[in-house]
PDB file of C-alpha atoms and ligand atoms in Angstrom:
ATOM      1  CA  MET H   1     -65.983 377.393  47.745  1.00 41.00           C
ATOM      2  CA  ALA H   2     -67.378 380.506  47.073  1.00 42.00           C
ATOM      3  CA  ASP H   3     -70.494 379.612  48.707  1.00 46.00           C
ATOM      4  CA  ALA H   4     -68.687 378.324  51.845  1.00 47.00           C
ATOM      5  CA  ALA H   5     -67.279 381.932  52.007  1.00 47.00           C
ATOM      6  CA  ALA H   6     -70.393 383.369  51.556  1.00 49.00           C
ATOM      7  CA  HIS H   7     -71.666 383.294  54.804  1.00 54.00           C
ATOM      8  CA  LEU H   8     -68.601 383.783  56.316  1.00 60.00           C
ATOM      9  CA  SER H   9     -67.702 387.541  58.144  1.00 69.00           C
ATOM     10  CA  VAL H  10     -63.533 386.421  58.146  1.00 75.00           C
ATOM     11  CA  ASP H  11     -61.412 387.190  55.567  1.00 78.00           C
ATOM     12  CA  PRO H  12     -61.201 384.812  53.023  1.00 77.00           C
ATOM     13  CA  GLY H  13     -57.285 385.230  52.712  1.00 81.00           C
ATOM     14  CA  GLN H  14     -57.171 384.028  56.337  1.00 83.00           C
ATOM     15  CA  LEU H  15     -58.786 380.724  55.412  1.00 86.00           C
ATOM     16  CA  ALA H  16     -56.174 380.505  52.670  1.00 87.00           C
ATOM     17  CA  GLU H  17     -53.609 380.801  54.986  1.00 92.00           C
ATOM     18  CA  LEU H  18     -54.762 377.766  57.528  1.00 95.00           C
ATOM     19  CA  PRO H  19     -51.983 375.610  58.172  1.00 96.00           C
ATOM     20  CA  ARG H  20     -52.561 371.898  56.993  1.00 96.00           C
ATOM     21  CA  GLY H  21     -50.994 370.530  59.754  1.00 96.00           C
ATOM     22  CA  ALA H  22     -52.329 369.837  63.730  1.00 97.00           C
ATOM     23  CA  GLY H  23     -53.858 372.016  66.652  1.00 98.00           C
ATOM     24  CA  VAL H  24     -55.981 374.102  67.596  1.00 98.00           C
ATOM     25  CA  TYR H  25     -58.625 376.419  66.342  1.00 98.00           C
ATOM     26  CA  ILE H  26     -61.101 379.171  67.912  1.00 97.00           C
ATOM     27  CA  PHE H  27     -63.907 381.034  67.012  1.00 96.00           C
ATOM     28  CA  HIS H  28     -64.179 384.386  67.875  1.00 95.00           C
ATOM     29  CA  GLY H  29     -67.172 387.054  67.304  1.00 93.00           C
ATOM     30  CA  ALA H  30     -67.657 390.254  68.373  1.00 91.00           C
ATOM     31  CA  GLY H  31     -68.336 388.691  72.044  1.00 86.00           C
ATOM     32  CA  GLN H  32     -65.799 388.339  74.918  1.00 86.00           C
ATOM     33  CA  LEU H  33     -65.825 384.888  75.025  1.00 88.00           C
ATOM     34  CA  PRO H  34     -64.830 382.524  72.056  1.00 95.00           C
ATOM     35  CA  LEU H  35     -67.621 381.064  70.216  1.00 96.00           C
ATOM     36  CA  TYR H  36     -65.606 378.118  69.502  1.00 97.00           C
ATOM     37  CA  ILE H  37     -63.012 375.820  69.683  1.00 97.00           C
ATOM     38  CA  GLY H  38     -61.808 372.546  68.429  1.00 97.00           C
ATOM     39  CA  LYS H  39     -58.831 369.962  67.047  1.00 97.00           C
ATOM     40  CA  SER H  40     -57.810 368.724  63.960  1.00 98.00           C
ATOM     41  CA  VAL H  41     -55.325 367.087  62.707  1.00 97.00           C
ATOM     42  CA  ASP H  42     -55.508 369.167  59.653  1.00 97.00           C
ATOM     43  CA  ILE H  43     -56.713 372.721  60.732  1.00 97.00           C
ATOM     44  CA  ARG H  44     -57.942 374.525  57.143  1.00 96.00           C
ATOM     45  CA  ALA H  45     -59.974 370.769  55.980  1.00 96.00           C
ATOM     46  CA  ARG H  46     -61.767 371.218  59.568  1.00 97.00           C
ATOM     47  CA  VAL H  47     -62.127 374.736  59.491  1.00 96.00           C
ATOM     48  CA  MET H  48     -63.093 374.473  55.344  1.00 93.00           C
ATOM     49  CA  SER H  49     -65.767 371.364  56.108  1.00 95.00           C
ATOM     50  CA  HIS H  50     -67.520 373.617  59.233  1.00 95.00           C
ATOM     51  CA  MET H  51     -68.326 376.194  56.407  1.00 91.00           C
ATOM     52  CA  ARG H  52     -69.631 373.309  54.943  1.00 90.00           C
ATOM     53  CA  ALA H  53     -72.605 372.257  57.409  1.00 93.00           C
ATOM     54  CA  PRO H  54     -75.598 374.154  57.268  1.00 93.00           C
ATOM     55  CA  ASP H  55     -76.377 373.541  60.817  1.00 93.00           C
ATOM     56  CA  GLU H  56     -73.426 375.175  61.712  1.00 93.00           C
ATOM     57  CA  ALA H  57     -74.088 378.438  58.800  1.00 92.00           C
ATOM     58  CA  SER H  58     -75.151 380.672  61.954  1.00 91.00           C
ATOM     59  CA  MET H  59     -72.254 380.055  64.061  1.00 93.00           C
ATOM     60  CA  MET H  60     -69.921 381.050  61.187  1.00 92.00           C
ATOM     61  CA  ALA H  61     -71.715 384.149  60.678  1.00 92.00           C
ATOM     62  CA  GLN H  62     -70.818 385.248  63.527  1.00 93.00           C
ATOM     63  CA  THR H  63     -67.500 384.480  63.070  1.00 93.00           C
ATOM     64  CA  LYS H  64     -64.766 387.025  62.462  1.00 91.00           C
ATOM     65  CA  ARG H  65     -61.363 385.821  63.319  1.00 91.00           C
ATOM     66  CA  ILE H  66     -60.307 382.418  63.435  1.00 94.00           C
ATOM     67  CA  ASP H  67     -56.993 382.324  65.616  1.00 95.00           C
ATOM     68  CA  VAL H  68     -55.170 378.942  65.557  1.00 96.00           C
ATOM     69  CA  ILE H  69     -52.441 376.616  67.986  1.00 96.00           C
ATOM     70  CA  GLU H  70     -50.868 374.864  65.991  1.00 97.00           C
ATOM     71  CA  THR H  71     -48.888 371.183  67.866  1.00 97.00           C
ATOM     72  CA  ALA H  72     -47.220 368.598  66.988  1.00 97.00           C
ATOM     73  CA  GLY H  73     -49.392 366.141  66.944  1.00 97.00           C
ATOM     74  CA  GLU H  74     -52.734 364.915  67.865  1.00 97.00           C
ATOM     75  CA  ILE H  75     -52.728 364.195  71.531  1.00 97.00           C
ATOM     76  CA  GLY H  76     -51.426 367.912  72.062  1.00 97.00           C
ATOM     77  CA  ALA H  77     -53.652 369.117  69.818  1.00 97.00           C
ATOM     78  CA  LEU H  78     -56.601 366.819  71.681  1.00 97.00           C
ATOM     79  CA  LEU H  79     -55.000 367.864  75.570  1.00 95.00           C
ATOM     80  CA  LEU H  80     -55.096 371.687  74.515  1.00 94.00           C
ATOM     81  CA  GLU H  81     -58.300 371.533  73.474  1.00 95.00           C
ATOM     82  CA  SER H  82     -59.822 370.498  76.083  1.00 92.00           C
ATOM     83  CA  ARG H  83     -58.287 372.719  78.642  1.00 90.00           C
ATOM     84  CA  LEU H  84     -58.619 375.047  75.909  1.00 92.00           C
ATOM     85  CA  ILE H  85     -62.679 374.649  76.539  1.00 91.00           C
ATOM     86  CA  LYS H  86     -63.128 374.220  80.254  1.00 87.00           C
ATOM     87  CA  THR H  87     -60.802 377.656  79.953  1.00 88.00           C
ATOM     88  CA  GLN H  88     -62.528 379.858  77.832  1.00 91.00           C
ATOM     89  CA  ASN H  89     -67.079 377.760  77.607  1.00 89.00           C
ATOM     90  CA  PRO H  90     -67.597 379.018  74.096  1.00 94.00           C
ATOM     91  CA  LEU H  91     -70.572 379.656  73.572  1.00 91.00           C
ATOM     92  CA  PHE H  92     -70.861 377.060  70.694  1.00 93.00           C
ATOM     93  CA  ASN H  93     -69.130 373.855  72.295  1.00 92.00           C
ATOM     94  CA  GLN H  94     -71.217 371.655  75.027  1.00 83.00           C
ATOM     95  CA  ARG H  95     -70.991 372.638  78.376  1.00 73.00           C
ATOM     96  CA  LEU H  96     -69.406 370.546  79.989  1.00 66.00           C
ATOM     97  CA  ARG H  97     -70.483 370.289  83.631  1.00 66.00           C
ATOM     98  CA  ARG H  98     -68.140 370.820  86.784  1.00 68.00           C
ATOM     99  CA  ILE H  99     -68.049 366.861  88.227  1.00 73.00           C
ATOM    100  CA  ARG H 100     -67.708 367.659  91.867  1.00 73.00           C
ATOM    101  CA  SER H 101     -66.227 364.204  92.912  1.00 84.00           C
ATOM    102  CA  LEU H 102     -66.129 361.282  90.644  1.00 93.00           C
ATOM    103  CA  CYS H 103     -67.789 357.702  90.977  1.00 96.00           C
ATOM    104  CA  SER H 104     -66.748 354.509  90.665  1.00 97.00           C
ATOM    105  CA  VAL H 105     -67.822 351.131  91.388  1.00 98.00           C
ATOM    106  CA  GLN H 106     -65.560 348.616  93.438  1.00 97.00           C
ATOM    107  CA  LEU H 107     -66.969 345.168  94.342  1.00 97.00           C
ATOM    108  CA  HIS H 108     -67.206 344.030  97.963  1.00 96.00           C
ATOM    109  CA  SER H 109     -66.492 340.627  99.025  1.00 95.00           C
ATOM    110  CA  THR H 110     -69.570 339.507 101.867  1.00 94.00           C
ATOM    111  CA  ALA H 111     -70.622 336.024 103.080  1.00 93.00           C
ATOM    112  CA  GLN H 112     -73.618 336.076 100.194  1.00 91.00           C
ATOM    113  CA  GLY H 113     -70.815 337.036  97.502  1.00 95.00           C
ATOM    114  CA  GLN H 114     -70.282 340.088  95.736  1.00 96.00           C
ATOM    115  CA  VAL H 115     -71.463 343.160  95.908  1.00 96.00           C
ATOM    116  CA  PRO H 116     -71.251 346.610  94.020  1.00 97.00           C
ATOM    117  CA  GLN H 117     -70.534 349.887  96.144  1.00 97.00           C
ATOM    118  CA  ILE H 118     -70.366 353.524  94.609  1.00 97.00           C
ATOM    119  CA  VAL H 119     -66.880 355.520  95.639  1.00 97.00           C
ATOM    120  CA  ASP H 120     -65.651 358.734  94.910  1.00 94.00           C
ATOM    121  CA  GLY H 121     -62.464 360.199  94.306  1.00 90.00           C
ATOM    122  CA  GLN H 122     -62.279 361.178  98.548  1.00 90.00           C
ATOM    123  CA  SER H 123     -62.310 357.508  99.653  1.00 93.00           C
ATOM    124  CA  VAL H 124     -60.286 355.961  96.527  1.00 95.00           C
ATOM    125  CA  HIS H 125     -57.262 357.207  94.414  1.00 94.00           C
ATOM    126  CA  LEU H 126     -58.473 357.043  91.161  1.00 94.00           C
ATOM    127  CA  GLY H 127     -55.698 355.945  88.653  1.00 94.00           C
ATOM    128  CA  ALA H 128     -54.254 354.247  91.672  1.00 94.00           C
ATOM    129  CA  THR H 129     -56.573 351.297  92.666  1.00 96.00           C
ATOM    130  CA  SER H 130     -57.305 347.922  90.696  1.00 96.00           C
ATOM    131  CA  GLY H 131     -60.576 346.922  90.343  1.00 96.00           C
ATOM    132  CA  LEU H 132     -62.678 349.886  89.435  1.00 98.00           C
ATOM    133  CA  TYR H 133     -65.741 349.636  87.058  1.00 98.00           C
ATOM    134  CA  GLY H 134     -66.217 353.020  85.044  1.00 97.00           C
ATOM    135  CA  LEU H 135     -66.688 356.852  86.039  1.00 96.00           C
ATOM    136  CA  PHE H 136     -69.065 358.464  86.576  1.00 95.00           C
ATOM    137  CA  SER H 137     -70.495 362.405  86.906  1.00 92.00           C
ATOM    138  CA  SER H 138     -72.603 361.433  90.527  1.00 93.00           C
ATOM    139  CA  ARG H 139     -73.571 358.458  92.831  1.00 95.00           C
ATOM    140  CA  HIS H 140     -76.776 358.351  91.135  1.00 95.00           C
ATOM    141  CA  ALA H 141     -75.084 357.441  87.470  1.00 95.00           C
ATOM    142  CA  ALA H 142     -73.219 355.246  88.962  1.00 96.00           C
ATOM    143  CA  VAL H 143     -75.924 353.672  90.290  1.00 97.00           C
ATOM    144  CA  GLY H 144     -78.172 354.248  86.619  1.00 97.00           C
ATOM    145  CA  LYS H 145     -75.292 352.095  85.292  1.00 97.00           C
ATOM    146  CA  LEU H 146     -75.859 348.842  87.833  1.00 97.00           C
ATOM    147  CA  LYS H 147     -79.787 349.419  87.171  1.00 95.00           C
ATOM    148  CA  ALA H 148     -79.432 349.055  83.267  1.00 95.00           C
ATOM    149  CA  LEU H 149     -76.673 346.371  83.466  1.00 96.00           C
ATOM    150  CA  ALA H 150     -78.701 344.169  85.429  1.00 95.00           C
ATOM    151  CA  GLN H 151     -81.130 344.427  82.996  1.00 94.00           C
ATOM    152  CA  GLN H 152     -78.337 343.688  80.346  1.00 95.00           C
ATOM    153  CA  HIS H 153     -77.017 340.666  82.174  1.00 96.00           C
ATOM    154  CA  SER H 154     -80.221 339.483  83.425  1.00 96.00           C
ATOM    155  CA  LEU H 155     -78.809 340.184  87.160  1.00 97.00           C
ATOM    156  CA  CYS H 156     -80.586 339.720  90.525  1.00 97.00           C
ATOM    157  CA  LEU H 157     -80.687 343.039  91.967  1.00 95.00           C
ATOM    158  CA  ALA H 158     -81.096 342.269  95.157  1.00 96.00           C
ATOM    159  CA  ALA H 159     -77.964 340.534  94.930  1.00 96.00           C
ATOM    160  CA  LEU H 160     -76.475 343.287  94.054  1.00 96.00           C
ATOM    161  CA  GLY H 161     -77.544 345.595  96.985  1.00 95.00           C
ATOM    162  CA  LEU H 162     -80.075 347.844  94.832  1.00 94.00           C
ATOM    163  CA  GLU H 163     -83.161 346.406  96.291  1.00 93.00           C
ATOM    164  CA  LYS H 164     -84.142 344.615  99.715  1.00 89.00           C
ATOM    165  CA  ALA H 165     -83.925 340.721  99.210  1.00 82.00           C
ATOM    166  CA  SER H 166     -87.759 339.775 100.207  1.00 85.00           C
ATOM    167  CA  ALA H 167     -88.566 335.801 100.559  1.00 87.00           C
ATOM    168  CA  ARG H 168     -90.497 336.699  97.197  1.00 90.00           C
ATOM    169  CA  GLY H 169     -87.104 337.320  95.128  1.00 92.00           C
ATOM    170  CA  CYS H 170     -86.149 341.039  93.750  1.00 94.00           C
ATOM    171  CA  PHE H 171     -88.784 343.137  91.151  1.00 91.00           C
ATOM    172  CA  GLY H 172     -86.874 341.322  88.454  1.00 91.00           C
ATOM    173  CA  LEU H 173     -87.426 338.033  88.947  1.00 92.00           C
ATOM    174  CA  GLN H 174     -91.317 338.685  88.262  1.00 91.00           C
ATOM    175  CA  ILE H 175     -90.457 340.503  84.970  1.00 90.00           C
ATOM    176  CA  LYS H 176     -87.798 337.933  84.164  1.00 90.00           C
ATOM    177  CA  THR H 177     -85.050 339.838  84.178  1.00 91.00           C
ATOM    178  CA  CYS H 178     -83.294 337.539  87.074  1.00 95.00           C
ATOM    179  CA  LEU H 179     -82.293 334.499  86.542  1.00 96.00           C
ATOM    180  CA  GLY H 180     -83.551 333.734  90.320  1.00 95.00           C
ATOM    181  CA  THR H 181     -80.344 334.217  91.790  1.00 95.00           C
ATOM    182  CA  CYS H 182     -82.161 335.576  95.138  1.00 95.00           C
ATOM    183  CA  VAL H 183     -84.289 332.726  95.248  1.00 94.00           C
ATOM    184  CA  GLY H 184     -81.864 329.981  95.181  1.00 93.00           C
ATOM    185  CA  LEU H 185     -82.315 329.558  91.378  1.00 95.00           C
ATOM    186  CA  GLU H 186     -78.951 330.288  90.227  1.00 96.00           C
ATOM    187  CA  ASP H 187     -75.796 329.912  92.045  1.00 96.00           C
ATOM    188  CA  ARG H 188     -74.258 333.260  93.507  1.00 96.00           C
ATOM    189  CA  GLN H 189     -71.181 332.098  92.548  1.00 96.00           C
ATOM    190  CA  THR H 190     -71.852 331.798  88.904  1.00 97.00           C
ATOM    191  CA  HIS H 191     -74.093 335.334  89.581  1.00 97.00           C
ATOM    192  CA  ASP H 192     -70.947 337.271  90.650  1.00 97.00           C
ATOM    193  CA  GLN H 193     -68.503 335.950  87.232  1.00 97.00           C
ATOM    194  CA  ARG H 194     -72.055 337.287  85.057  1.00 97.00           C
ATOM    195  CA  LEU H 195     -71.934 340.485  86.915  1.00 97.00           C
ATOM    196  CA  LEU H 196     -67.475 340.555  86.520  1.00 97.00           C
ATOM    197  CA  SER H 197     -68.144 340.241  83.268  1.00 97.00           C
ATOM    198  CA  ALA H 198     -70.750 342.812  82.772  1.00 97.00           C
ATOM    199  CA  LEU H 199     -68.760 344.438  84.338  1.00 97.00           C
ATOM    200  CA  VAL H 200     -64.721 343.905  82.915  1.00 96.00           C
ATOM    201  CA  ASP H 201     -66.068 346.202  80.033  1.00 93.00           C
ATOM    202  CA  SER H 202     -65.528 349.473  82.128  1.00 95.00           C
ATOM    203  CA  GLN H 203     -62.755 348.569  84.667  1.00 97.00           C
ATOM    204  CA  VAL H 204     -60.301 351.493  85.270  1.00 97.00           C
ATOM    205  CA  GLU H 205     -56.602 351.191  84.049  1.00 97.00           C
ATOM    206  CA  VAL H 206     -54.464 351.791  86.564  1.00 97.00           C
ATOM    207  CA  TRP H 207     -51.609 354.055  85.856  1.00 96.00           C
ATOM    208  CA  PRO H 208     -49.305 351.415  84.776  1.00 96.00           C
ATOM    209  CA  PHE H 209     -45.980 353.808  85.139  1.00 96.00           C
ATOM    210  CA  SER H 210     -44.319 354.288  88.672  1.00 93.00           C
ATOM    211  CA  GLY H 211     -44.272 358.254  88.318  1.00 92.00           C
ATOM    212  CA  PRO H 212     -44.486 360.968  85.177  1.00 94.00           C
ATOM    213  CA  VAL H 213     -43.890 360.161  81.597  1.00 96.00           C
ATOM    214  CA  ASP H 214     -43.506 362.097  78.431  1.00 97.00           C
ATOM    215  CA  LEU H 215     -45.724 361.512  75.631  1.00 97.00           C
ATOM    216  CA  VAL H 216     -43.536 362.693  72.491  1.00 98.00           C
ATOM    217  CA  GLU H 217     -44.579 364.093  69.726  1.00 98.00           C
ATOM    218  CA  GLU H 218     -42.896 365.143  66.218  1.00 97.00           C
ATOM    219  CA  ALA H 219     -43.479 367.234  63.109  1.00 96.00           C
ATOM    220  CA  GLY H 220     -40.047 367.549  61.258  1.00 94.00           C
ATOM    221  CA  ASN H 221     -37.528 368.606  63.576  1.00 96.00           C
ATOM    222  CA  TRP H 222     -40.469 370.213  66.342  1.00 97.00           C
ATOM    223  CA  VAL H 223     -40.839 368.257  69.123  1.00 98.00           C
ATOM    224  CA  GLN H 224     -43.213 368.558  72.220  1.00 98.00           C
ATOM    225  CA  ARG H 225     -43.023 366.843  75.147  1.00 98.00           C
ATOM    226  CA  HIS H 226     -46.559 365.942  77.248  1.00 97.00           C
ATOM    227  CA  ARG H 227     -46.033 365.517  80.672  1.00 95.00           C
ATOM    228  CA  VAL H 228     -48.284 363.209  82.518  1.00 94.00           C
ATOM    229  CA  ASN H 229     -48.851 361.170  85.776  1.00 93.00           C
ATOM    230  CA  ASN H 230     -51.700 359.359  86.848  1.00 93.00           C
ATOM    231  CA  TRP H 231     -53.717 360.224  84.400  1.00 94.00           C
ATOM    232  CA  CYS H 232     -53.362 363.506  84.317  1.00 92.00           C
ATOM    233  CA  TYR H 233     -52.016 365.874  82.205  1.00 92.00           C
ATOM    234  CA  LEU H 234     -49.451 368.520  83.896  1.00 92.00           C
ATOM    235  CA  GLY H 235     -48.088 370.567  81.325  1.00 93.00           C
ATOM    236  CA  THR H 236     -45.895 370.311  77.349  1.00 95.00           C
ATOM    237  CA  TRP H 237     -42.769 370.941  76.557  1.00 96.00           C
ATOM    238  CA  CYS H 238     -41.797 372.931  73.256  1.00 97.00           C
ATOM    239  CA  SER H 239     -38.420 372.861  71.607  1.00 97.00           C
ATOM    240  CA  ARG H 240     -39.332 376.286  70.481  1.00 95.00           C
ATOM    241  CA  THR H 241     -39.080 377.965  73.188  1.00 95.00           C
ATOM    242  CA  GLY H 242     -37.416 375.398  74.825  1.00 96.00           C
ATOM    243  CA  ALA H 243     -39.799 375.890  77.813  1.00 95.00           C
ATOM    244  CA  MET H 244     -42.057 373.644  80.033  1.00 92.00           C
ATOM    245  CA  GLN H 245     -45.412 374.947  79.871  1.00 90.00           C
ATOM    246  CA  HIS H 246     -47.639 374.092  83.088  1.00 88.00           C
ATOM    247  CA  SER H 247     -51.494 373.049  82.968  1.00 82.00           C
ATOM    248  CA  ALA H 248     -53.126 375.119  85.697  1.00 70.00           C
ATOM    249  CA  ASN H 249     -54.616 373.858  88.777  1.00 63.00           C
ATOM    250  CA  PHE H 250     -53.259 370.158  89.011  1.00 65.00           C
ATOM    251  CA  LYS H 251     -51.096 368.518  91.510  1.00 70.00           C
ATOM    252  CA  SER H 252     -48.878 365.463  90.131  1.00 69.00           C
ATOM    253  CA  THR H 253     -51.045 362.648  92.008  1.00 74.00           C
ATOM    254  CA  ASP H 254     -54.874 364.049  91.007  1.00 84.00           C
ATOM    255  CA  PHE H 255     -56.729 362.126  88.395  1.00 90.00           C
ATOM    256  CA  ASP H 256     -58.105 364.348  85.651  1.00 89.00           C
ATOM    257  CA  LEU H 257     -61.144 362.923  83.486  1.00 92.00           C
ATOM    258  CA  ASP H 258     -60.419 363.999  80.594  1.00 91.00           C
ATOM    259  CA  SER H 259     -57.211 363.651  80.148  1.00 92.00           C
ATOM    260  CA  TYR H 260     -57.952 359.583  81.292  1.00 95.00           C
ATOM    261  CA  LYS H 261     -60.152 359.884  78.290  1.00 95.00           C
ATOM    262  CA  ILE H 262     -57.391 361.062  76.353  1.00 96.00           C
ATOM    263  CA  LEU H 263     -54.510 359.424  76.753  1.00 97.00           C
ATOM    264  CA  VAL H 264     -56.054 355.709  77.904  1.00 97.00           C
ATOM    265  CA  LYS H 265     -55.913 354.078  74.693  1.00 96.00           C
ATOM    266  CA  PRO H 266     -52.933 355.421  73.584  1.00 96.00           C
ATOM    267  CA  ILE H 267     -50.504 354.406  77.045  1.00 97.00           C
ATOM    268  CA  MET H 268     -52.607 351.264  76.905  1.00 96.00           C
ATOM    269  CA  LEU H 269     -52.131 350.504  73.668  1.00 95.00           C
ATOM    270  CA  GLN H 270     -48.336 352.157  73.350  1.00 92.00           C
ATOM    271  CA  THR H 271     -49.381 353.619  70.367  1.00 95.00           C
ATOM    272  CA  VAL H 272     -47.382 356.902  70.640  1.00 95.00           C
ATOM    273  CA  HIS H 273     -44.384 357.478  71.990  1.00 96.00           C
ATOM    274  CA  LEU H 274     -43.351 357.521  75.802  1.00 97.00           C
ATOM    275  CA  GLU H 275     -39.909 358.068  77.487  1.00 96.00           C
ATOM    276  CA  LEU H 276     -39.933 357.513  81.064  1.00 94.00           C
ATOM    277  CA  VAL H 277     -39.545 360.758  83.434  1.00 92.00           C
ATOM    278  CA  ALA H 278     -36.052 360.486  85.602  1.00 84.00           C
ATOM    279  CA  PRO H 279     -37.211 360.671  89.280  1.00 79.00           C
TER     280      PRO H 279
HETATM  281 ZN1   ZN E 301     -83.303 338.779  91.556  1.00 78.20          ZN
END
């Protein structure tokens, strides 16, 4: 503890007062931008572990003040952290690249068989369309994933439309990563079945409700209701203020990748308390 506090410019008294509950903490230095934003279900323990990490000594030495925003639960902390990192761009957080248009993979039935096509959020309604696989920051990333899957699962590059079909077969055939779909050694239906099983783990979940839901988190008699629609976080109602705080910049039918990543497991596995919002 003495060691840990030694390379911190913040008042040790403040450390002892950090809450043991869930929320977001913000390290401030001398500059305008925060140094770092993080979240935890135990803010004090998490901040102390930052202080023990040797590779974070420089960041902690620059920290002069720690701000804390408590939340009623872990999901609220995750949603708030994600929003704050995006709007405040802290120096030590991994920089989040702005994604212009999310891409995904959709299978198209053709006379030959199933052919994957790259679609983007403008041509399909993400969250409302079934049969989409993977979420990518660019077409290039989506194609890269298909090529990687082809190699891992011995799929045919020509059948996937990643290479022009020729009589000699695809490049994968020469290096023996294709089972010969392109030259008739493997039946196309069998190939497409294997393609589907290669993709199934990255299936984009369709929003399972007809409208918005509130994800309810409680700590004692403190209640927060996080409103979500189509995998997009819309805002939080808090029993302490009696008011709804809206998350800026989102329309209620938008799809948001950060919210999706945070919410997809708890909502699909129903490990959280959800309430339908009356229309
Ligand atoms: Zn092939």
